[in-house]
XYZ file of C-alpha atoms in Angstrom:
593
model
C -27.684 14.444 13.050
C -24.252 14.515 9.938
C -21.181 12.062 11.649
C -18.278 12.027 9.458
C -16.197 9.063 9.855
C -12.411 8.355 8.638
C -9.021 6.506 9.094
C -5.742 7.460 8.237
C -2.730 9.439 9.915
C -0.528 11.791 7.927
C 2.876 10.990 9.972
C 1.883 7.105 10.069
C 4.233 6.360 6.565
C 7.335 8.768 8.340
C 7.089 7.952 11.721
C 6.959 3.986 10.674
C 9.413 4.434 8.313
C 12.252 6.107 10.289
C 11.463 4.488 13.874
C 10.738 0.814 12.865
C 12.027 0.383 9.426
C 8.923 -0.302 7.896
C 9.197 0.427 4.319
C 8.826 -1.447 0.876
C 6.104 -4.130 1.521
C 6.737 -3.062 5.438
C 4.829 -0.138 5.188
C 1.218 -2.088 4.448
C 1.217 -2.916 8.101
C 0.864 0.245 9.308
C -1.302 1.624 11.755
C -4.061 3.159 9.686
C -3.914 1.102 6.156
C -6.990 1.325 4.225
C -7.503 4.866 4.624
C -11.205 6.057 4.009
C -13.761 8.110 5.013
C -17.527 7.653 5.385
C -20.835 10.095 5.952
C -23.836 8.955 8.134
C -26.788 11.704 7.932
C -29.904 10.527 10.497
C -28.897 7.076 10.813
C -27.896 6.405 6.828
C -24.735 5.747 5.040
C -24.875 7.975 2.649
C -21.132 8.136 1.224
C -17.945 6.242 1.699
C -14.506 5.986 -0.643
C -11.365 4.572 0.562
C -8.430 6.924 -0.127
C -6.653 4.779 -2.547
C -9.645 4.897 -5.169
C -8.750 8.733 -5.260
C -5.174 9.289 -4.671
C -4.352 6.337 -6.404
C -2.011 5.317 -3.866
C -2.882 1.500 -3.098
C -3.562 0.495 0.695
C -2.527 4.087 1.851
C -2.163 4.830 5.442
C -2.668 8.607 4.643
C -4.898 10.729 6.269
C -7.786 10.580 3.828
C -8.347 14.432 2.638
C -9.466 13.385 -1.030
C -12.165 11.022 0.378
C -13.414 13.319 2.802
C -13.697 16.295 0.141
C -15.821 13.698 -1.980
C -17.978 12.335 0.583
C -19.027 15.700 1.691
C -19.102 17.411 -1.830
C -21.408 14.094 -2.931
C -23.893 15.314 -0.704
C -23.477 19.153 -0.415
C -22.230 19.471 3.777
C -19.521 21.431 4.771
C -17.457 20.572 7.506
C -19.053 23.025 9.465
C -22.141 21.148 9.251
C -20.680 18.120 10.717
C -21.558 17.557 14.293
C -19.456 14.666 14.923
C -16.120 13.363 13.369
C -15.635 9.514 14.596
C -11.866 8.308 14.130
C -11.189 4.487 14.462
C -8.561 4.224 16.880
C -8.585 5.171 20.736
C -4.961 5.189 21.995
C -5.661 6.889 25.354
C -3.377 7.448 28.219
C -4.673 3.939 29.618
C -3.798 2.625 26.181
C -0.303 3.920 26.318
C 0.328 2.857 29.768
C -0.046 -0.141 29.091
C 2.419 -0.033 26.104
C 5.119 1.250 27.842
C 4.241 -1.980 30.373
C 4.536 -4.009 27.813
C 7.938 -2.955 27.145
C 9.234 -2.576 30.170
C 8.188 -6.406 31.509
C 9.303 -7.655 27.966
C 12.226 -9.786 27.571
C 14.182 -7.173 25.919
C 17.966 -6.193 26.714
C 17.576 -2.942 28.743
C 19.573 -1.083 26.154
C 16.968 -2.321 23.899
C 14.073 -1.142 26.111
C 15.185 1.985 26.224
C 15.103 2.463 22.554
C 11.854 1.273 22.199
C 10.161 3.761 25.205
C 11.878 6.421 22.522
C 10.345 5.169 19.841
C 7.037 4.383 21.000
C 7.289 7.592 23.098
C 7.862 9.417 19.454
C 4.841 7.371 17.963
C 2.898 7.940 20.725
C 3.373 11.978 21.242
C 3.760 12.839 16.835
C 0.765 10.563 16.085
C -1.232 8.429 18.091
C -2.243 10.238 20.937
C -5.432 12.367 20.878
C -3.991 15.626 20.980
C -2.209 13.920 17.609
C -5.054 13.205 16.113
C -6.844 16.318 16.785
C -3.896 18.263 15.377
C -3.800 16.083 12.278
C -6.906 16.987 11.577
C -7.179 20.224 11.873
C -3.825 20.955 9.900
C -4.932 18.812 6.892
C -8.212 20.202 6.522
C -7.577 23.522 7.761
C -10.727 23.742 9.879
C -10.538 24.896 13.262
C -12.549 21.798 14.852
C -14.115 22.098 18.095
C -12.318 19.155 20.065
C -15.647 17.814 21.481
C -17.084 16.898 18.408
C -13.784 14.733 17.993
C -15.127 11.216 18.677
C -12.014 8.508 19.191
C -13.960 4.684 19.171
C -11.703 1.553 19.865
C -10.190 -0.166 16.643
C -12.308 -3.852 17.413
C -15.642 -1.380 18.343
C -15.386 -0.023 15.148
C -15.036 -3.288 13.053
C -18.320 -4.577 14.968
C -20.477 -1.500 14.582
C -19.825 -1.605 11.109
C -20.663 -5.287 10.627
C -23.569 -4.998 12.900
C -25.155 -1.804 10.976
C -24.894 -3.205 7.812
C -26.251 -6.820 9.462
C -29.247 -4.989 10.001
C -28.994 -5.053 13.593
C -30.720 -7.847 16.026
C -29.024 -9.948 18.961
C -25.699 -11.833 17.662
C -22.529 -12.974 18.883
C -19.304 -11.422 17.397
C -15.666 -12.280 16.901
C -13.391 -9.399 15.204
C -9.770 -10.381 14.191
C -7.183 -8.580 12.360
C -3.581 -7.738 12.879
C -3.328 -5.532 15.664
C -6.035 -2.997 17.227
C -4.926 -0.319 20.117
C -3.376 -3.045 22.099
C -5.302 -6.284 20.956
C -5.936 -8.561 18.052
C -9.265 -10.714 18.541
C -11.996 -10.367 20.732
C -15.553 -11.911 21.034
C -18.651 -11.371 22.680
C -22.177 -10.799 22.130
C -24.433 -8.095 20.687
C -27.895 -7.900 22.528
C -30.532 -5.000 22.960
C -28.183 -2.577 20.910
C -25.733 -3.530 24.156
C -21.932 -4.652 23.386
C -20.266 -6.715 26.205
C -16.837 -8.400 25.590
C -15.764 -11.749 26.637
C -12.654 -9.840 28.316
C -11.086 -13.222 29.114
C -11.199 -14.377 25.614
C -9.565 -11.586 24.384
C -6.468 -12.039 22.475
C -3.083 -9.655 22.995
C -1.283 -8.209 19.523
C 1.641 -10.223 20.618
C -0.122 -13.422 19.472
C -2.297 -11.977 16.091
C -3.075 -14.545 13.699
C -3.607 -11.947 11.289
C 0.315 -11.110 11.749
C 1.132 -14.620 11.639
C -0.588 -15.612 8.699
C 1.282 -12.235 7.233
C 4.414 -13.488 8.194
C 3.915 -16.633 6.542
C 2.443 -14.648 3.299
C 5.703 -12.792 3.365
C 8.090 -16.339 3.947
C 6.085 -17.151 0.914
C 7.377 -14.169 -1.441
C 4.069 -12.399 -0.866
C 3.181 -9.287 0.390
C 1.885 -9.045 4.023
C -1.253 -7.574 4.925
C -2.187 -7.744 0.939
C -1.461 -11.069 -0.732
C -2.758 -13.272 2.445
C -5.728 -14.637 0.091
C -3.252 -15.616 -2.461
C -1.922 -17.949 0.354
C -5.333 -19.028 0.616
C -6.042 -20.046 -2.857
C -2.820 -21.539 -3.179
C -3.729 -23.783 -0.077
C -6.453 -25.149 -2.325
C -3.527 -27.158 -4.837
C -2.618 -29.636 -1.890
C -4.266 -32.332 0.434
C -5.219 -31.111 3.917
C -2.307 -31.667 6.068
C -2.242 -34.947 8.152
C -0.033 -32.796 10.830
C 0.821 -29.103 11.281
C 3.973 -28.210 13.059
C 2.106 -24.752 13.719
C -0.638 -26.242 15.816
C 2.211 -28.549 17.492
C 4.880 -25.678 17.768
C 3.972 -22.381 17.431
C -0.076 -21.981 18.993
C -0.952 -23.204 22.025
C -4.602 -23.025 22.397
C -6.704 -22.062 25.811
C -9.878 -23.357 27.140
C -11.097 -19.789 27.224
C -10.937 -19.444 23.893
C -7.790 -17.218 23.825
C -4.860 -18.573 22.004
C -1.134 -17.592 21.933
C 1.046 -17.831 19.101
C 4.983 -17.459 19.389
C 6.462 -16.361 16.188
C 9.786 -14.374 16.771
C 9.373 -10.463 15.053
C 12.426 -10.147 13.370
C 12.430 -11.192 9.881
C 15.345 -13.202 9.531
C 14.552 -15.096 12.616
C 10.949 -16.339 11.764
C 12.065 -17.417 8.524
C 14.540 -19.439 10.177
C 11.693 -21.230 12.260
C 9.705 -21.505 9.262
C 12.349 -23.252 7.674
C 13.027 -25.272 10.464
C 9.220 -26.180 10.620
C 8.913 -26.585 6.996
C 11.983 -28.422 6.018
C 12.722 -25.126 3.577
C 15.237 -23.183 2.840
C 15.597 -20.501 -0.100
C 15.680 -22.480 -3.039
C 12.676 -24.531 -2.076
C 10.698 -21.186 -1.158
C 10.647 -20.506 -4.619
C 9.346 -24.773 -5.330
C 5.386 -24.502 -6.452
C 5.173 -28.017 -4.415
C 6.841 -26.851 -0.970
C 4.870 -23.125 -1.353
C 1.554 -25.266 -1.762
C 2.775 -27.902 1.359
C 2.973 -24.234 3.556
C 0.339 -22.366 2.535
C -2.215 -25.520 3.207
C -0.267 -25.618 6.928
C -1.098 -21.391 7.383
C -4.673 -21.939 6.324
C -5.238 -25.318 8.200
C -3.938 -22.913 11.109
C -6.043 -20.145 10.636
C -9.301 -22.382 10.375
C -8.107 -24.150 13.566
C -7.785 -21.234 15.492
C -10.682 -19.693 14.478
C -12.907 -22.879 15.185
C -11.626 -22.521 18.228
C -12.563 -19.507 19.149
C -15.900 -20.118 17.918
C -16.393 -23.183 19.706
C -15.977 -20.882 22.751
C -18.024 -18.219 21.344
C -21.001 -20.787 21.095
C -21.272 -22.004 24.181
C -20.867 -18.424 26.223
C -23.502 -16.972 23.933
C -25.993 -18.961 22.832
C -27.303 -16.737 20.318
C -28.103 -18.181 16.448
C -26.250 -15.277 14.577
C -22.640 -14.947 14.291
C -20.944 -11.423 12.945
C -17.516 -11.802 11.780
C -15.720 -8.638 11.170
C -11.747 -7.524 10.765
C -8.932 -8.286 8.388
C -9.306 -12.050 9.105
C -12.866 -12.069 7.798
C -11.678 -11.879 4.065
C -10.684 -15.681 4.345
C -13.672 -17.126 2.604
C -12.490 -20.694 3.111
C -12.579 -20.505 6.968
C -15.956 -18.395 6.947
C -17.583 -21.308 5.355
C -15.993 -23.933 7.493
C -16.715 -21.367 10.820
C -20.282 -21.388 10.205
C -21.412 -25.109 8.483
C -18.914 -26.953 11.308
C -20.802 -24.622 14.369
C -24.146 -24.499 15.546
C -24.493 -21.166 14.214
C -27.384 -20.911 11.908
C -26.502 -17.255 10.200
C -23.111 -15.904 9.734
C -22.807 -12.441 8.386
C -19.137 -10.796 7.066
C -19.901 -7.167 5.694
C -18.352 -5.586 2.307
C -16.161 -3.545 4.524
C -14.961 -6.340 7.184
C -11.036 -4.870 6.429
C -9.741 -2.143 7.441
C -11.891 0.155 5.072
C -14.761 -0.419 6.896
C -14.131 1.026 10.391
C -14.598 4.149 9.057
C -17.932 3.510 8.642
C -18.422 1.882 12.025
C -16.603 4.683 13.488
C -19.685 7.027 12.372
C -22.467 4.520 12.636
C -21.005 3.934 16.822
C -20.824 8.042 17.604
C -24.131 8.737 16.044
C -25.875 6.200 18.743
C -27.372 3.797 16.223
C -28.133 0.665 18.082
C -29.979 -0.665 15.150
C -30.234 0.501 11.494
C -32.840 2.757 10.714
C -36.218 0.556 9.030
C -35.769 2.519 5.572
C -31.974 2.683 5.759
C -30.528 1.419 2.063
C -28.224 -1.020 2.763
C -25.632 -1.274 0.006
C -22.094 -1.412 -0.971
C -21.931 1.008 -4.083
C -21.456 4.240 -2.013
C -18.428 5.735 -3.731
C -18.366 8.346 -6.859
C -20.132 7.928 -10.034
C -20.168 9.858 -12.957
C -22.259 11.526 -15.514
C -22.733 11.148 -19.350
C -20.696 14.686 -19.360
C -18.076 13.593 -17.345
C -17.865 10.241 -19.294
C -17.525 11.959 -23.390
C -14.779 14.469 -20.989
C -12.717 11.502 -20.624
C -13.898 9.939 -24.152
C -12.549 13.070 -26.023
C -9.042 12.927 -24.077
C -8.606 9.715 -25.472
C -10.205 10.026 -28.825
C -6.902 9.228 -30.714
C -6.828 5.971 -29.131
C -10.159 4.519 -28.788
C -13.284 4.989 -30.707
C -16.741 4.134 -28.956
C -20.508 3.804 -29.793
C -23.814 4.756 -27.301
C -26.493 2.302 -26.912
C -29.706 3.930 -26.976
C -30.872 2.360 -23.611
C -30.142 -0.151 -20.379
C -31.567 -3.046 -22.117
C -29.565 -2.379 -25.403
C -26.364 -2.129 -23.459
C -26.986 -5.672 -22.046
C -27.983 -7.161 -24.600
C -24.714 -6.128 -25.836
C -22.398 -6.583 -23.470
C -23.741 -10.332 -23.487
C -23.150 -11.032 -27.137
C -19.424 -9.729 -26.619
C -19.327 -11.739 -23.263
C -20.407 -15.007 -25.540
C -17.399 -14.952 -27.390
C -13.895 -15.445 -25.406
C -13.887 -11.648 -25.091
C -13.277 -10.100 -21.699
C -14.791 -7.332 -21.001
C -14.375 -4.184 -18.192
C -18.014 -3.043 -17.287
C -18.216 0.453 -15.342
C -21.525 1.355 -14.147
C -22.957 3.551 -11.301
C -20.916 4.251 -7.971
C -17.644 2.664 -7.130
C -17.820 -0.123 -4.907
C -16.650 0.567 -1.112
C -14.290 -2.215 0.571
C -11.731 -4.838 -1.197
C -14.073 -6.729 -3.449
C -15.182 -5.607 -6.820
C -19.192 -6.279 -7.021
C -20.196 -5.340 -10.173
C -19.308 -1.848 -10.663
C -15.944 -1.723 -11.661
C -15.338 -5.174 -12.757
C -13.791 -7.370 -15.436
C -16.288 -9.847 -16.863
C -15.846 -13.021 -18.914
C -17.215 -16.228 -19.918
C -16.642 -18.916 -17.173
C -17.497 -21.551 -20.213
C -14.391 -21.641 -21.686
C -11.528 -23.417 -19.729
C -8.568 -21.276 -20.525
C -9.709 -17.849 -19.454
C -8.587 -17.734 -16.274
C -4.852 -18.225 -17.922
C -6.416 -15.496 -20.670
C -7.159 -12.760 -17.543
C -4.267 -13.741 -15.574
C -1.475 -13.306 -17.787
C -2.542 -11.016 -20.497
C -5.184 -8.384 -18.380
C -4.520 -8.879 -14.343
C -0.859 -9.758 -14.755
C -0.923 -11.807 -11.939
C -0.231 -15.140 -10.721
C -1.752 -18.465 -12.750
C -3.064 -20.225 -10.193
C -5.321 -17.323 -8.829
C -8.674 -18.182 -9.294
C -11.618 -15.986 -9.956
C -15.322 -15.198 -8.545
C -18.515 -16.036 -10.299
C -20.928 -13.681 -9.998
C -24.654 -15.574 -10.152
C -28.390 -14.300 -10.237
C -29.447 -15.060 -6.546
C -32.110 -16.982 -7.354
C -30.279 -19.307 -9.406
C -27.443 -19.566 -7.086
C -28.541 -23.031 -5.131
C -29.349 -24.641 -8.481
C -25.623 -24.256 -9.253
C -23.704 -23.996 -5.865
C -23.718 -26.094 -2.844
C -24.659 -22.959 -0.158
C -24.999 -25.181 2.770
C -26.557 -22.693 5.470
C -26.396 -19.226 2.950
C -28.775 -18.396 0.736
C -27.351 -15.562 -0.956
C -23.668 -14.160 -0.651
C -23.591 -11.181 -1.892
C -19.926 -9.571 -0.712
C -17.844 -12.414 -1.837
C -17.189 -13.344 1.851
C -18.063 -17.385 1.691
C -16.924 -20.244 -0.848
C -18.948 -23.313 -2.094
C -18.799 -25.714 -3.773
C -19.658 -26.127 -7.450
C -22.754 -28.993 -8.007
C -20.830 -31.992 -10.077
C -23.699 -31.348 -13.091
C -22.021 -27.501 -13.440
C -18.756 -28.372 -13.239
C -17.829 -29.050 -16.894
C -20.333 -26.296 -17.991
C -18.479 -23.068 -15.816
C -15.079 -24.616 -15.785
C -13.545 -21.082 -15.728
C -15.266 -20.378 -12.346
C -14.291 -23.563 -10.425
C -10.953 -23.129 -8.388
C -8.989 -26.729 -8.317
C -11.114 -27.895 -5.394
C -14.444 -27.809 -7.465
C -15.054 -24.255 -5.332
C -15.830 -21.188 -6.036
C -15.930 -17.342 -3.972
C -19.762 -17.013 -5.681
C -21.214 -13.609 -5.990
C -24.854 -13.677 -5.641
C -26.777 -10.320 -6.998
C -30.632 -9.721 -7.619
C -32.611 -6.719 -9.145
C -32.536 -4.931 -6.101
C -29.154 -4.680 -4.848
C -27.657 -4.027 -8.445
C -30.157 -3.803 -11.506
C -27.315 -3.389 -14.499
C -25.613 -6.494 -13.432
C -28.711 -8.466 -12.925
C -29.875 -7.174 -16.050
C -26.475 -8.289 -17.846
C -26.553 -11.615 -16.545
C -30.072 -12.005 -17.215
C -29.009 -11.395 -20.954
C -26.037 -13.762 -21.235
C -27.772 -16.519 -19.162
C -30.629 -16.389 -22.277
C -28.477 -16.303 -24.868
C -25.664 -18.895 -23.806
C -27.650 -20.633 -21.265
C -24.688 -20.115 -19.070
C -25.676 -19.010 -15.191
C -22.988 -17.222 -14.390
C -20.303 -14.271 -15.147
C -16.709 -14.455 -13.776
C -16.208 -11.111 -12.166
C -12.702 -9.529 -10.856
C -11.579 -6.200 -9.771
C -10.921 -4.013 -12.535
C -7.570 -3.274 -11.893
C -3.884 -4.651 -12.677
C -1.893 -6.140 -9.856
C -0.326 -4.043 -7.326
C -3.317 -1.075 -8.827
C -6.357 0.190 -6.682
C -9.503 -0.454 -8.332
C -10.521 1.647 -11.113
C -12.740 4.597 -9.611
C -13.551 7.368 -12.879
C -13.721 7.207 -16.170
C -10.034 7.895 -16.799
C -8.607 5.531 -14.604
C -10.911 2.882 -16.720
C -9.577 3.786 -20.269
C -5.825 3.839 -18.337
C -6.485 0.287 -17.619
C -8.191 -0.883 -20.908
C -5.408 1.057 -22.952
C -2.493 -0.510 -20.512
C -4.265 -3.974 -21.023
C -5.345 -6.670 -23.275
C -8.902 -6.227 -21.958
C -11.298 -6.389 -25.252
C -13.856 -4.124 -24.942
C -14.590 -1.422 -21.896
C -18.210 -0.512 -21.718
C -18.953 2.992 -19.483
C -22.550 3.260 -18.501
C -24.146 2.666 -22.182
C -20.903 3.418 -24.229
C -19.141 0.524 -25.648
C -15.332 1.338 -26.191
C -12.959 -0.359 -28.374
C -9.125 0.382 -29.099
C -8.670 1.846 -32.192
C -6.414 -0.225 -34.741
C -7.832 -3.599 -33.001
């Protein structure tokens, strides 16, 4: 059985911009953001890629035409051969009626209600309805799709199924929390014997979205909502834990059943005024580092308190040992670690597709009727495009007036040469194999450096990434070595950078570049099976330096998608102060450097 999952709307940017003024940073909040496609054949995810990696438009919500084409071409499948097309949104007539009721029952003035109904009606008929989704697919692909082959999967169910499939199945409690789905923003429940049971009494409407609340504070601090929340998380570590939190006192109400209510105005000027009142801020203070640290700490504490409240209720209701956490909020690795360590759960899984790219996988998995992942199915984040030696050489020839290169004879030689470069203070672009799926660079499209140098973070932030100096970098380490360097608590591995761990004291001075200001690190563990090239490099580097890990950050500059092709990598290399670029077995330098 062949199932294609995809996420994205052709008219999203146009309709949200015209009807709701969602332009500029507001475009990151569009339904369908992080457009992607994924292909499942006979129970195995064989290809998946975000549209942004191919179109080079970050966080695009557009119909993923490039991603769909690549997924099909990568395995030689035509649209005619696909059995089911799975879409991770289901705005049914019942959902539409709920949207209408929400407007009619609101406290908006009558005229504003009519305006809202008109906008919602145009959005529904022009983009969200099952008919609109079908027409969008037909118009963008030119394929006369049998309507019975289009499966509309509820958004939160798609999130859950991505996590459940990648975790390998088995009974688990689940929590899904993000900005919004069709009408809800967070759901919890249990997965037993492949059957999903949602605890409806604990569901949270999108009007009380924790993800949106965190995003509004992100915007208040001058960052981009639905994109830069991880910056707020990182900034929070620069201050002590708050002794009291006005957000929990004035904005959030927790309910016994595990749900909550969050009351923040929708209008930007109104919620800026509220935050100024709560935090003692103004336009001048918002530019001050100490004030921003304080607010970030309060926002992070709010996320941790609310999710802990949900986990307590979920533990009591399910009685299961394992927790699956999916949705955009599952990228908050600081909260994830506290959720696990402070709960009775013995295990917790957060997938590499936890945020919205993953719903393309989840929708396909659900439409394929997979209760459990087949035993022989390979689970890997390396699902995107790869490039053969001829394609790499063609790209190098295109830039021959600006770069020069040398080809190493084999995989061991390229690992040794790269380890030699990293032993010094060189910053290296590392491009190997298939592109990772999801928001994290997991060692195939990465910028690597030596964490033994205390100032290496500043070098990369300022000279390479062109980003804020307070931002930390993640270390990547062999799975077998990780417990020696990090206090990992209940975790034995962390292959997707979804948890943080204290760096053991005896290593904090040895790898200062990998330590955040609070002594923690968002570590990625890797083994030979998951990524043989990266594991080989780590062994060669540690043998040469006695440093147990490398710094690993995404191969891009601020505001750009992670590189995908050799040409993307060369463009980024030449636009930054990256010292060396490794593509497969080619060691590349800038002419005249």
